[in-house]
Short mmCIF file of C-alpha atoms in Angstrom, two decimals:
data_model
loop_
_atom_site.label_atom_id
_atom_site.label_comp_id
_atom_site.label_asym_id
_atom_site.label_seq_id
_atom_site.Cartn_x
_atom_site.Cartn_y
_atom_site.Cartn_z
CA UNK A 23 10.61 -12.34 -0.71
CA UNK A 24 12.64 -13.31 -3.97
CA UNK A 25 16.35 -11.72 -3.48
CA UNK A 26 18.04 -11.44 -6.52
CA UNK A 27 21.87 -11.35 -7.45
CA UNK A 28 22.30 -7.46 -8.03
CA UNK A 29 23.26 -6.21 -11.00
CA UNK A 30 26.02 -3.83 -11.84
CA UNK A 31 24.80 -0.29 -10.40
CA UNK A 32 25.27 2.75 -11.97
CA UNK A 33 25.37 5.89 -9.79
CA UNK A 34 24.31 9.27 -9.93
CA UNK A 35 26.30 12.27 -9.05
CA UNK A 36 25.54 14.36 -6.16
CA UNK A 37 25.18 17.79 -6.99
CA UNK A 38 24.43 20.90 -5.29
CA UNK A 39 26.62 20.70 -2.06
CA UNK A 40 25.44 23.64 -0.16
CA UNK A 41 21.68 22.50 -0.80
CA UNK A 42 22.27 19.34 -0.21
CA UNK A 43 24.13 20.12 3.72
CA UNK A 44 21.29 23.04 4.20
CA UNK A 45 18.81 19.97 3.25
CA UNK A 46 20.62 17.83 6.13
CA UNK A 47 20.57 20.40 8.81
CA UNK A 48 16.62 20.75 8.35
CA UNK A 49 16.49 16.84 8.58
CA UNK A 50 18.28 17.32 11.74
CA UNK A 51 16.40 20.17 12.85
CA UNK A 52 13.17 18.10 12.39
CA UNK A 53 14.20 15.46 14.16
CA UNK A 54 15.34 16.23 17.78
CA UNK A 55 12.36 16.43 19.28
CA UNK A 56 11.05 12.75 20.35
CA UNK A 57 7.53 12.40 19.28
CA UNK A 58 6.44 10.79 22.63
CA UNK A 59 2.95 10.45 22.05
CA UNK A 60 3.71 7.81 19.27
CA UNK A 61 6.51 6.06 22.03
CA UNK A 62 3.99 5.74 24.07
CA UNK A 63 1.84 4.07 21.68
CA UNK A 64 3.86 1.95 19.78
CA UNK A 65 6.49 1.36 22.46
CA UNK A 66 9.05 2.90 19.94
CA UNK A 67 10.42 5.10 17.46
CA UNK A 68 13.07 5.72 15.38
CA UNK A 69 14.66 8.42 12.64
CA UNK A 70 16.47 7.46 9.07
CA UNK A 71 18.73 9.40 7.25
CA UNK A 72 15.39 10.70 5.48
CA UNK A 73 16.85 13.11 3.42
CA UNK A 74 16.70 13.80 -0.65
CA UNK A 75 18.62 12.78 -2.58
CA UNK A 76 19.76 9.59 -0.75
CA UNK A 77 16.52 8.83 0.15
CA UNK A 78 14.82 8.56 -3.24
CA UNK A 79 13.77 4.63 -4.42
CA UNK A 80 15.18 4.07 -7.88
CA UNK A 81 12.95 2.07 -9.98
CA UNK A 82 15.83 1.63 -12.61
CA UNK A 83 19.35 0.43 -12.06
CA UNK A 84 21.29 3.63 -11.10
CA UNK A 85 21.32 5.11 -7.38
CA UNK A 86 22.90 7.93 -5.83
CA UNK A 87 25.94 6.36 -3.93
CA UNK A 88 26.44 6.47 -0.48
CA UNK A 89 26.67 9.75 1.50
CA UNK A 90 30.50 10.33 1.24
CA UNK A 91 32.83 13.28 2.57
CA UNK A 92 30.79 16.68 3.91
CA UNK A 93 27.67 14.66 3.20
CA UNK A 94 28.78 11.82 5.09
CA UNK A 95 30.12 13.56 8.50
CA UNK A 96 27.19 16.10 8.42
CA UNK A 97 24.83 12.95 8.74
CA UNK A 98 26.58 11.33 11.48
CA UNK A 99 26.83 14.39 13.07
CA UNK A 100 22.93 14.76 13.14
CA UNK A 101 22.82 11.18 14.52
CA UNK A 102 24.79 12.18 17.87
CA UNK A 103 22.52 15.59 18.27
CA UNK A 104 19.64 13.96 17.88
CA UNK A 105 20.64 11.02 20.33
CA UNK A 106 21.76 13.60 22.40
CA UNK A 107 18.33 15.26 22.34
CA UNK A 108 15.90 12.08 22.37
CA UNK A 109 18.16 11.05 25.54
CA UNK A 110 17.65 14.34 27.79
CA UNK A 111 13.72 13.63 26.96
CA UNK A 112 14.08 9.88 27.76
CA UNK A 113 15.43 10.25 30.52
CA UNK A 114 12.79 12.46 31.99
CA UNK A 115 10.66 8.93 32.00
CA UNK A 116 12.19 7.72 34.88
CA UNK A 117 12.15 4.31 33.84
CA UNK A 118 14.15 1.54 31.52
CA UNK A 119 14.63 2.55 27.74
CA UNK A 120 16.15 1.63 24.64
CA UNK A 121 17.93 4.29 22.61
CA UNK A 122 21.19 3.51 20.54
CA UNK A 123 22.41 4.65 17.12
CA UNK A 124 22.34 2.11 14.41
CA UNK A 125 25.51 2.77 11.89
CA UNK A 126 25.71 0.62 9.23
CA UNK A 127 28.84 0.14 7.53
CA UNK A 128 28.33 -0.77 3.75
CA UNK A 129 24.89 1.13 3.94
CA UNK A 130 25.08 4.13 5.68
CA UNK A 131 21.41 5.38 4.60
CA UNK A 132 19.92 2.51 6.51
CA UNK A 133 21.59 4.21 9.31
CA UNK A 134 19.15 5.61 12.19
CA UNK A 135 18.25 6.32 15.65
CA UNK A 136 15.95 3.62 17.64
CA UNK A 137 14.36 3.76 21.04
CA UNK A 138 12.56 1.91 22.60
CA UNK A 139 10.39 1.50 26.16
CA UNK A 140 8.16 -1.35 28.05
CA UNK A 141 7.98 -4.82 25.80
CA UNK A 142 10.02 -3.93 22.81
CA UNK A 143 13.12 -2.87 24.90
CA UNK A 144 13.61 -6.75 24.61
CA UNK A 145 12.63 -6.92 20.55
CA UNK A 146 15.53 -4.57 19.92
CA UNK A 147 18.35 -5.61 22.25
CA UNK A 148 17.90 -9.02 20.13
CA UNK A 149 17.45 -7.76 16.67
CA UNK A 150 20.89 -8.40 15.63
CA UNK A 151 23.48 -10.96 15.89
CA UNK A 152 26.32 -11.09 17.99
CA UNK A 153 29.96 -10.16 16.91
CA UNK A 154 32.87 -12.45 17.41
CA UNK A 155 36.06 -11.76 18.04
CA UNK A 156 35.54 -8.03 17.95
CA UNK A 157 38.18 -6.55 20.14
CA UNK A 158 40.34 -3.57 18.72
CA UNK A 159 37.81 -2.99 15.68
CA UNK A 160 35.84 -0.05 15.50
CA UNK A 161 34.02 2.29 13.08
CA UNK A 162 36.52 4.78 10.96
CA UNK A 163 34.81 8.17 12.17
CA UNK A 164 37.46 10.22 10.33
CA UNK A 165 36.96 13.94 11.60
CA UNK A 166 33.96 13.01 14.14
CA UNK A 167 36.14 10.74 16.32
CA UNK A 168 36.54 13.13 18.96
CA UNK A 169 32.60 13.30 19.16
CA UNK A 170 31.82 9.50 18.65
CA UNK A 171 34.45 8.82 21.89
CA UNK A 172 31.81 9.80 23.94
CA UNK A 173 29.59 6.77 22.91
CA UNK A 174 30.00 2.89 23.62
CA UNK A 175 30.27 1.37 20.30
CA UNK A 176 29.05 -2.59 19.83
CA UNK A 177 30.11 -4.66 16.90
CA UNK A 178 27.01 -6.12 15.79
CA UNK A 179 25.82 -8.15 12.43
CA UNK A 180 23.04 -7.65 9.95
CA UNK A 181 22.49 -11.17 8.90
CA UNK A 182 20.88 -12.33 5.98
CA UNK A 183 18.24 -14.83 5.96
CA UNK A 184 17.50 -17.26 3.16
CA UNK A 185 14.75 -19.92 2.95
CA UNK A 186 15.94 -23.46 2.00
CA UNK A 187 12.71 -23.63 -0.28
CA UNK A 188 14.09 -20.10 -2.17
CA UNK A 189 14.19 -21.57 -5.46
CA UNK A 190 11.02 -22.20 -6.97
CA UNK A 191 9.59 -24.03 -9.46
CA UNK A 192 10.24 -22.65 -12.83
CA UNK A 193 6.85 -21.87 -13.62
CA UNK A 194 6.57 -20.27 -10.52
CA UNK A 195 8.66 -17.16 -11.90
CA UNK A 196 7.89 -14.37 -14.90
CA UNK A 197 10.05 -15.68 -17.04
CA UNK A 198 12.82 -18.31 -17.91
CA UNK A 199 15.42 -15.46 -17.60
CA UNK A 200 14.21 -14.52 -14.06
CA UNK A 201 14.43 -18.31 -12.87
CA UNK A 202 17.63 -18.93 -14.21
CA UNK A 203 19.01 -15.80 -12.58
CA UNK A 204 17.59 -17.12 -8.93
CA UNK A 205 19.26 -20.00 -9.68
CA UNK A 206 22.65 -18.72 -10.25
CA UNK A 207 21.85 -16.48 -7.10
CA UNK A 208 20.85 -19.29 -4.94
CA UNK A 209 23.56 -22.04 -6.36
CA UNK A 210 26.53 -19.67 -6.94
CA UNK A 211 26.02 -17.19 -3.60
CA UNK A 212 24.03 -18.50 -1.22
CA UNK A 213 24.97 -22.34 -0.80
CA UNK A 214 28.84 -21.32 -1.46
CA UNK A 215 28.75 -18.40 1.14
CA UNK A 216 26.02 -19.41 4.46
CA UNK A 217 27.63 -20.00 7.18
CA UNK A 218 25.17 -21.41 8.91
CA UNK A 219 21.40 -22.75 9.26
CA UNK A 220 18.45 -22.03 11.44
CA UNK A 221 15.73 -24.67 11.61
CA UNK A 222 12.12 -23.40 11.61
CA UNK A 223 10.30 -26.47 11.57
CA UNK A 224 10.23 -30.19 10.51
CA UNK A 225 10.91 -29.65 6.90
CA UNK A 226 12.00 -25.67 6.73
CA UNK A 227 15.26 -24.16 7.83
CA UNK A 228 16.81 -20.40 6.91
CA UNK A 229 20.62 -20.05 5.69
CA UNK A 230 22.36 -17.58 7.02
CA UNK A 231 24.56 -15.02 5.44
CA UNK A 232 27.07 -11.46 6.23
CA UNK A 233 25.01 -8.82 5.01
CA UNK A 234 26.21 -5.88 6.74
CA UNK A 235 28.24 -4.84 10.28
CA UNK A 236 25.97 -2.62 12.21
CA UNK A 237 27.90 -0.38 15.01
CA UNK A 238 25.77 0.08 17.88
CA UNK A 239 26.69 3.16 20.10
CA UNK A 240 25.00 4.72 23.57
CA UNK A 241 26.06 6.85 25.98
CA UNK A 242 25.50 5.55 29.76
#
């Protein structure tokens, strides 16, 4: 997949508060109980922040911005109860699971609850990378602190992988204009900013890049 420099974003305001929490609580509502008949037959499941406005693909180059304030604490909130919920039903297995909350911090709509059982408990203790040096950091809760002390929070990272073959051959893209803006992507971002390789095979290797921290948090 071609990945792009961004360009400036222009956001959308928010409106309709009220709605907009009422429109959360249903999401919430929805959500806490743990569908177990697809568990059982996909070996997981998981809930985004699958809520309108935020959760709207924009075709153009304006967005809503990121759940902020009342919008922001009501949809963490919903993450805990809805842990909380999925665990009391997990738990009734009697056997290993996966279940953790994923908080991202730059993107807080990609933001979810995952759990997992047999094969892919493995798969998702391993999906992302290891933090270094993480002591004494931890997630700015604001007003849900009190809540979020009763979870285990791990410093994790969303890392970005680029192909070494990225950049094409000219012809290979729409347009001059689109080639020329890989380029800049790929000469200007990604070789000044990896920090570090992965080899796939004899000729193929992946850059990697930060993306995003993702805070994992469970309760024992």
């Amino acid at each position: 997949m071609k990945m792009l420099k961004a360009k400036k974003t222009k956001y959308k305001k928010v409106r309709g508060t009220n709605r907009r929490l009422r429109n959360i609580d249903q999401w919430i509502k929805e959500n806490k109980n743990l569908n177990f008949q697809y568990l059982k037959s996909y070996q997981c499941e998981y809930v985004k922040f699958w809520v309108s406005p935020w959760d709207r693909l924009s075709l153009t180059n304006s967005q809503f911005p990121e759940p902020e304030g009342v919008f922001k604490e009501k949809f963490i909130q919903g993450l805990f109860e809805i842990y909380d919920c999925w665990k009391q039903r997990l738990d009734q297995l009697g056997k290993p699971y996966y279940l953790k909350i994923w908080l991202f911090e730059k993107d807080l709509r990609r933001s979810q609850v995952v759990c997992a059982i047999g094969e892919k408990i493995q798969f998702y203790e391993n999906t992302f990378t290891k933090a270094e040096n993480s002591d004494h950091q931890k997630y700015d809760f604001e007003n849900l602190d009190n809540l979020a002390k009763a979870f285990h929070w791990e410093k994790r990272l969303d890392d970005l992988l680029i192909e070494n073959d990225f950049l094409e051959s000219p012809e290979n893209y729409v347009d001059l204009e689109e080639y020329l803006e890989a380029k800049n992507y790929f000469e200007n971002y990604v070789l000044k900013n990896y920090k570090a390789t992965i080899p796939y095979d004899s000729e193929k290797f992946y850059y990697v890049l930060d993306n995003d921290v993702v805070w994992l948090g469970q309760k024992a």
